[in-house]
XYZ file of C-alpha atoms in Angstrom:
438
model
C 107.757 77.627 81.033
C 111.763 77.919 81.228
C 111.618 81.375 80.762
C 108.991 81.626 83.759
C 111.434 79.342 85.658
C 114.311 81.131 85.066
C 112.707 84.252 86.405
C 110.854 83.036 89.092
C 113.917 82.064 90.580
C 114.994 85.502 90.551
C 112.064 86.799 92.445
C 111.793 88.662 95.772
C 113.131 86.213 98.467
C 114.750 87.753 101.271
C 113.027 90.557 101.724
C 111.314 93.443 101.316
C 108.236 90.816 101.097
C 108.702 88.856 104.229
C 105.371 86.932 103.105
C 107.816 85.483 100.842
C 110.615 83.972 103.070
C 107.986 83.111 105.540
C 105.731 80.782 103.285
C 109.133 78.940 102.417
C 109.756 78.605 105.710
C 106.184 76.438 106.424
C 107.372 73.759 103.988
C 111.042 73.925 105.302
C 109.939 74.080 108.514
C 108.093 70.861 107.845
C 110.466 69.157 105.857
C 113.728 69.729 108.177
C 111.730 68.280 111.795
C 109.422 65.452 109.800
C 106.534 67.629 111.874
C 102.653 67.919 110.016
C 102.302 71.215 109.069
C 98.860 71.893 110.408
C 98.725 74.958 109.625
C 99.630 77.340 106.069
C 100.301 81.093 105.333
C 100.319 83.895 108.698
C 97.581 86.454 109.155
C 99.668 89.500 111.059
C 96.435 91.196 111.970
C 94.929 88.847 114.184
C 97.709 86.181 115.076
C 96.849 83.432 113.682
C 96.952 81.181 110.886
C 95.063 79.484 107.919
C 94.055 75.848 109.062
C 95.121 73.105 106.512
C 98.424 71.384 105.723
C 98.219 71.905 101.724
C 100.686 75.133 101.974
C 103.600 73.230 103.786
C 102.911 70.070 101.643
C 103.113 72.523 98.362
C 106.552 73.983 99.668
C 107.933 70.717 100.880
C 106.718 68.837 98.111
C 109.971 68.905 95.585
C 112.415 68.083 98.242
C 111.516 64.613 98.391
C 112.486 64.147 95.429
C 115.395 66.727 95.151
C 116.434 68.663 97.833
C 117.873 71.946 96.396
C 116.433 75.326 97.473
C 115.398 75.425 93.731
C 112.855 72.666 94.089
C 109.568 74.545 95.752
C 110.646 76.709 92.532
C 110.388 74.045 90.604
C 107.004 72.566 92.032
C 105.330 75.822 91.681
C 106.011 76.536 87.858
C 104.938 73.038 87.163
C 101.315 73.677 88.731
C 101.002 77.054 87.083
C 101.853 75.892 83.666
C 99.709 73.171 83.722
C 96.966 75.018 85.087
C 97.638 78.458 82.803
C 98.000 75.621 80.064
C 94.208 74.049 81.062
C 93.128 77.611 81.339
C 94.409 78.498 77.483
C 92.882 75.205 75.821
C 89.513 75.397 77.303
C 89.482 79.361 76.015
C 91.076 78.630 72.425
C 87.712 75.499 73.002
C 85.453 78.674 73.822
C 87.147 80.941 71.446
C 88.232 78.934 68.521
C 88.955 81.785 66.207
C 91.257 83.382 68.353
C 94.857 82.545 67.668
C 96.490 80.263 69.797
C 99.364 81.668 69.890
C 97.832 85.097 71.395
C 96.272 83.246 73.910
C 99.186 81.569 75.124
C 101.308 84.252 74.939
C 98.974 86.123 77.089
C 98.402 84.294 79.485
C 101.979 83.265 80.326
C 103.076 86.547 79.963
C 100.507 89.086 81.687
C 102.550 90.694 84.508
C 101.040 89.379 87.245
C 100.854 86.091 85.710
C 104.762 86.350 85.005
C 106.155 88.588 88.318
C 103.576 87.544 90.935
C 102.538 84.134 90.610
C 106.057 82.706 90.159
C 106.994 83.970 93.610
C 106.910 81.318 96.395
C 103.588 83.314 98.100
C 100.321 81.631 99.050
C 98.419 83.826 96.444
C 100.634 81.843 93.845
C 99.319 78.900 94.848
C 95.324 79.680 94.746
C 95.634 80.107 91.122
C 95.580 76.465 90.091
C 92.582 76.209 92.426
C 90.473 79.363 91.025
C 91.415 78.310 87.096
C 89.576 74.504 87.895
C 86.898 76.195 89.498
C 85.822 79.020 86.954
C 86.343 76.777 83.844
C 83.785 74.552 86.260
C 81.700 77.296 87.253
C 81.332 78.202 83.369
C 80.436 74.609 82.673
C 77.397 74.749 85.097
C 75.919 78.495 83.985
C 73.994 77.429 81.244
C 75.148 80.844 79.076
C 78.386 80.484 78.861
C 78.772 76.131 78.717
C 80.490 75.234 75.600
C 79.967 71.386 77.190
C 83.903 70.504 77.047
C 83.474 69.273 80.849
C 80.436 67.165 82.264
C 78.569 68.355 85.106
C 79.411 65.651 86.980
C 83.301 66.270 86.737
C 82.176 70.440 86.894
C 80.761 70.364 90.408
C 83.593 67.996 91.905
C 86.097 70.726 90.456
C 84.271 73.390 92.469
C 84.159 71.774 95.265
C 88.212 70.545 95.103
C 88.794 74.610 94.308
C 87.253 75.842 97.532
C 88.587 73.606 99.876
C 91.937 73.612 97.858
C 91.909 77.935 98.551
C 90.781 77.345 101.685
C 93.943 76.189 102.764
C 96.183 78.827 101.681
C 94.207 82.450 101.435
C 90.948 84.103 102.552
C 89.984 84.736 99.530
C 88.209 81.629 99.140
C 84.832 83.432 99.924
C 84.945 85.275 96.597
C 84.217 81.950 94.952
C 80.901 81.580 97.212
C 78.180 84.001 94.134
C 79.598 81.696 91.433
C 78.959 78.313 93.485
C 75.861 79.707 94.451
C 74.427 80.461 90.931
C 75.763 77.141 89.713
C 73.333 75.168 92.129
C 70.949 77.731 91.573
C 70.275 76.404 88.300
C 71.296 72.994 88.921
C 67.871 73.288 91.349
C 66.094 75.367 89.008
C 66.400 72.963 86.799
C 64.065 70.140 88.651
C 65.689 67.202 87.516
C 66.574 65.210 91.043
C 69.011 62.688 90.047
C 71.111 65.195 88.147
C 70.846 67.536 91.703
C 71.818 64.552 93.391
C 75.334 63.498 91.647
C 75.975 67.308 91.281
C 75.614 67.825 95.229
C 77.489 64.835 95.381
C 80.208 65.571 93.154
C 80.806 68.744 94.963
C 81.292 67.060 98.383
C 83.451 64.554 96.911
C 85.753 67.445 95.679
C 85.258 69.036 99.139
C 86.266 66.249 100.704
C 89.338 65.109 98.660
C 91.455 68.381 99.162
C 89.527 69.112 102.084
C 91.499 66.088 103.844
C 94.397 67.856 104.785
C 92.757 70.146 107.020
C 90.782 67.126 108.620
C 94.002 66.687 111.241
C 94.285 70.531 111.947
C 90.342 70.757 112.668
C 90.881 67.253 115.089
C 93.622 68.541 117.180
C 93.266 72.274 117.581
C 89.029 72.043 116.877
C 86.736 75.191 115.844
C 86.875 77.281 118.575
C 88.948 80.566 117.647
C 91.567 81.724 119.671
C 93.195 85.325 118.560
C 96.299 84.975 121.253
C 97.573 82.424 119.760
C 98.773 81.290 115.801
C 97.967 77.055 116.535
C 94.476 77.659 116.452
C 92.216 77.762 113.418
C 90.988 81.157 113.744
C 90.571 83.332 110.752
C 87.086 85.408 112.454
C 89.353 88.120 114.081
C 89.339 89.712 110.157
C 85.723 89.794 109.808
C 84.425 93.320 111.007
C 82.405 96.767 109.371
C 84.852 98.590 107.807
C 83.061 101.305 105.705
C 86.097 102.993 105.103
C 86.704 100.702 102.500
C 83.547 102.332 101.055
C 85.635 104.762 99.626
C 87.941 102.146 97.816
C 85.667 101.828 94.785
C 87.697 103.696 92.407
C 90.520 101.957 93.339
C 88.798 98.365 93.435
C 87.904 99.293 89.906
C 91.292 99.709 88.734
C 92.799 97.007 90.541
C 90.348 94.589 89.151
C 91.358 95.069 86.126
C 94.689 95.469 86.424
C 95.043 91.486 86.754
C 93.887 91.270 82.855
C 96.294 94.252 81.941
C 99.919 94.498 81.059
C 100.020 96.674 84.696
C 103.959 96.640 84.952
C 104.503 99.607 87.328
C 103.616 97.716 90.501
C 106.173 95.108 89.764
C 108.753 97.123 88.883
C 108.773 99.068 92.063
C 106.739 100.433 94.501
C 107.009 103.884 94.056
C 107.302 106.726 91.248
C 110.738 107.664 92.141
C 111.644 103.890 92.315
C 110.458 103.567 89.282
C 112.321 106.295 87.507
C 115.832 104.956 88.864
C 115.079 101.565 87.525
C 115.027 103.195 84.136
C 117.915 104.941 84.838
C 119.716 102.249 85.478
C 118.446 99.995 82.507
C 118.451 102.424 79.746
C 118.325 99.376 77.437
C 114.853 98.481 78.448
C 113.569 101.799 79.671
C 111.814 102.593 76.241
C 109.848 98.829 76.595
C 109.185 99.338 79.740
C 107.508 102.966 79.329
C 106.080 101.346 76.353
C 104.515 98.306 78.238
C 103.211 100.647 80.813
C 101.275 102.770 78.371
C 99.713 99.814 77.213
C 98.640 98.511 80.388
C 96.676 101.992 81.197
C 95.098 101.608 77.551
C 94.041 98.397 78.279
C 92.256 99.087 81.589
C 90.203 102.108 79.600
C 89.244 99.264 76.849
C 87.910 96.975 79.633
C 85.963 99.436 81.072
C 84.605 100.662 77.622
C 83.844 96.766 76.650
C 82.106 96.290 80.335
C 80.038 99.355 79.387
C 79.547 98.574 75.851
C 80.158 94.840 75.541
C 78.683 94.221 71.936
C 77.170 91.367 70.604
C 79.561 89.035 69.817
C 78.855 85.434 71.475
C 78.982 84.966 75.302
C 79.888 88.452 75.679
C 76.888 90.049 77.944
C 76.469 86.816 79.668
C 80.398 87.094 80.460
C 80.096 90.739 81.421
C 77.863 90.090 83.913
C 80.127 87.498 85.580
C 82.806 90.141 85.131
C 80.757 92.671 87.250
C 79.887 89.608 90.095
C 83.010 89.241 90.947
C 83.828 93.054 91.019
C 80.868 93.113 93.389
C 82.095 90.308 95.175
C 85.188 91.571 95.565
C 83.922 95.441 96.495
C 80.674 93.827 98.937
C 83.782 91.628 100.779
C 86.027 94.888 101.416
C 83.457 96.479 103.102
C 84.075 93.090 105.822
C 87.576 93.403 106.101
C 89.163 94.802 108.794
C 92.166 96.283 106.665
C 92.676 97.938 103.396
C 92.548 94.977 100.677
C 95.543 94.770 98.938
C 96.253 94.088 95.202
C 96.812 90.701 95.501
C 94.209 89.610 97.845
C 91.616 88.387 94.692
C 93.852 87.449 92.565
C 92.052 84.319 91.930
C 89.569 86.658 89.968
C 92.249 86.568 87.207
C 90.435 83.917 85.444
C 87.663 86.022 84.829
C 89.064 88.706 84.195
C 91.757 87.371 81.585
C 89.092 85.068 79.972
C 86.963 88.587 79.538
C 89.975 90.434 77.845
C 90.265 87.355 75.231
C 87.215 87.659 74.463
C 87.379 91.271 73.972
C 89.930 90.914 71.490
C 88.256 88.510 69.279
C 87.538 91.257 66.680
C 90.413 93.819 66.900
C 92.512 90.729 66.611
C 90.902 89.806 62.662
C 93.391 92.826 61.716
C 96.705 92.401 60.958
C 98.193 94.878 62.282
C 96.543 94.615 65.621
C 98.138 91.270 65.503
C 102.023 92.648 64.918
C 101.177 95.563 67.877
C 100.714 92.393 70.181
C 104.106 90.508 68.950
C 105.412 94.215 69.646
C 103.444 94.059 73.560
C 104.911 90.353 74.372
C 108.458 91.334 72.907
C 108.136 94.422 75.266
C 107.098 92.407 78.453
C 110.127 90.181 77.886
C 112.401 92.847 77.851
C 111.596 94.648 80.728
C 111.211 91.264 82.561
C 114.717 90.085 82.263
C 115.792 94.228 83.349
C 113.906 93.258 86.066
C 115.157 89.784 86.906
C 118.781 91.104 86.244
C 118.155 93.828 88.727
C 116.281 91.585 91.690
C 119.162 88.363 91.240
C 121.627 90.101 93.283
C 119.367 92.449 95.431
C 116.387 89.967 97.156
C 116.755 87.104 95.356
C 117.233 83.760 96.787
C 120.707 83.515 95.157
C 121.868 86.370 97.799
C 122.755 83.983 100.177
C 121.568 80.394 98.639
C 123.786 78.804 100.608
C 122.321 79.984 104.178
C 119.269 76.750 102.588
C 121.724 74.432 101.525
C 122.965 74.215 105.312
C 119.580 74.020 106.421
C 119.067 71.574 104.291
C 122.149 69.558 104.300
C 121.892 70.186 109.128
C 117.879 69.576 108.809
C 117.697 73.205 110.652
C 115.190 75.013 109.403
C 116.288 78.376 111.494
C 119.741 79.029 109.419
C 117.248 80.647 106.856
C 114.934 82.410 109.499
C 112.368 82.109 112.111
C 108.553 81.531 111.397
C 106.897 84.052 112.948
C 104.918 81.960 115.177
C 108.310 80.569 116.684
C 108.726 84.383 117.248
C 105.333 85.013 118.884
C 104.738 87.432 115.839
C 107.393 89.646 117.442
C 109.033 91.005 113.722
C 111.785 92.205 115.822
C 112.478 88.870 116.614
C 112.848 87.380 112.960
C 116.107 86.694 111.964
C 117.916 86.637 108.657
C 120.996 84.307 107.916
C 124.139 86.595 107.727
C 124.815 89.057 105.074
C 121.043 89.486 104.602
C 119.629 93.114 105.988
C 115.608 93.167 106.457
């Protein structure tokens, strides 16, 4: 967890990832002017916004208790460890004779659990949400229960998770096949007082993270508005786009990326980026290249246990969950009126990681498949501190921490920047404190 910590603080802040700076800004915002923050993360494309205060509460959250820039930091790593923590006891429960250890390891040090979900970006924050609702979901699909959670507690977990995503990304919708087959056989299974409490349950989870978007949906109402960012509008998205069609190969890939040790994306955007940063850290080059190699390996032995998933226990059942959510994830696309980006399911990573685990239940019996991984994790720590060494003085918050500490200390939100619907979603009009170049 301190390791985490100590590099999430070193993460993209300024810019090139605006996203970044401007889901800070919600909870500042908040915080600074004592205002409700009715609405959470900006969607460029249409103008508007996600409807639901949990994203400002989430950013705001640590600075009633400590006000330092460090504390949405702070708030952030807490929920992902606990959550990544949940996530690796109820898979050592599902998979007890798979070392501990490995699971940990993995998943608190899988690239885009380490460089993308410690960044202060709404996509961080749907993780807690989508680990409580598959480890639910699996609880309620009678193939894959290992009965660690009730029902009861199960269906209330789904229903907290969607309302809980609704607040902060679009993505929520990719949870709607799972919930589906869950009351499937919660119906199929005819007993009336056991539908009843589940049904229940689940509106009782709706309702309890559901309640910050209660005020948003009484002042601004239903009725969608694309000229304008206070108004709960999110349809403006929702068009054909068979162009996506072609996006197949890629969806593939990306998919299964989130399970992989996929390090190139995080280490730069681009090939020739990419070869400078080794350049320039020689000392971890060699882990890096090394990392990166594994992560394409990994993606082949996905695909190869998808196609050829064996017998082991839970396995084909798990598959086909594996290739719902791929479907989910491909059927969606072809709905979306732009070009779905990496991180826009990450709250598949559940799935996926929990399908890589149990992939390696067998090669992990040898020993020496057990030494390669202590090789893999050692790797991954390298190359994240070249990276974290590189981004502290380039984008990281600590390029000009004390442009918060005024806004902080003055209760002005705007020393650190403008949100963009103060700008009217102008980006020419966002600003950046001194000494800071967008």
């Amino acid at each position: 967890m301190l390791i985490r910590f100590a590099f999430s603080l070193t993460n993209e802040f300024w810019f090139p990832d605006q996203d970044v700076l401007q889901i800070y800004l919600i909870g500042l915002k908040s915080f600074t002017t004592h205002s409700y923050p009715y609405f959470g993360a900006d969607l460029v494309y249409n103008h508007s916004q996600i409807p639901g205060a949990l994203q400002g509460f989430l950013v705001s959250a640590g600075w009633y208790v400590w006000k330092i820039p460090e504390s949405p930091f702070i708030v952030l790593n807490i929920l992902l460890s606990a959550s990544l923590g949940l996530l690796a006891w109820y898979t050592s429960k599902r998979l007890p004779d798979l070392p501990k250890v490995f699971i940990w390891a993995y998943l608190f040090l899988i690239p885009w659990s380490f460089c993308f979900f410690t960044r202060i970006v709404n996509p961080s924050y749907v993780i807690p949400g989508a680990i409580l609702f598959f480890i639910a979901f699996f609880e309620t699909y009678p193939l894959l229960r290992v009965n660690v959670v009730s029902k009861r507690l199960s269906f209330f977990l789904m229903g907290f998770a969607i309302c809980w995503t609704m607040q902060l990304h679009l993505s929520w919708i990719l949870f709607g096949p799972f919930a589906a087959l869950s009351f499937f056989y919660l119906l199929k299974g005819k007993n009336w007082r056991t539908t009843r409490i589940g049904v229940v349950s689940f509106l009782v989870g709706c309702i309890v993270s559901g309640s910050l978007l209660l005020p948003t949906l009484l002042r601004f109402g239903f009725s969608p508005n694309e000229g304008s960012s206070s108004a709960p509008s999110t349809l403006g998205l929702i068009q054909v786009n068979l162009e996506n069609a072609k996006e197949l190969f890629r969806d593939i890939t990306m998919y299964y990326g989130y399970g992989s040790f996929d390090i190139t994306r995080f280490i730069a955007a681009h090939t020739p980026e990419r070869i400078q940063f080794l350049k320039d850290y020689l000392w971890a080059a060699p882990f890096g290249v090394f990392l990166a190699l594994i992560g394409i390996a990994q993606v082949i032995f996905l695909l190869y246990k998808t196609a050829r998933p064996g017998r082991e226990d839970g396995m084909r059942p798990l598959r086909n969950m594996l290739l719902l959510g791929l479907a989910a994830l491909y059927g969606s696309s072809l709905f979306s009126k732009v070009r779905v980006p990496a991180h826009a399911a990450v709250l598949l990573f559940p799935l996926v990681a929990l399908f890589l685990l149990h992939s390696f239940r067998t090669p992990l019996t040898r020993k020496w498949i057990q030494w390669f991984s202590v090789a893999v994790f050692f790797s991954a720590i390298i190359t994240y501190a070249a990276i974290g060494w590189r981004n502290f003085t380039t984008i990281s918050m600590y390029r000009n921490r004390e442009a918060i500490v005024r806004a902080l200390d003055s209760s002005d939100y705007t020393i650190v920047g403008r949100r963009r619907d103060d700008a009217e979603f102008n980006p020419q009009a966002i600003t950046a404190p001194p000494g800071i170049v967008p």
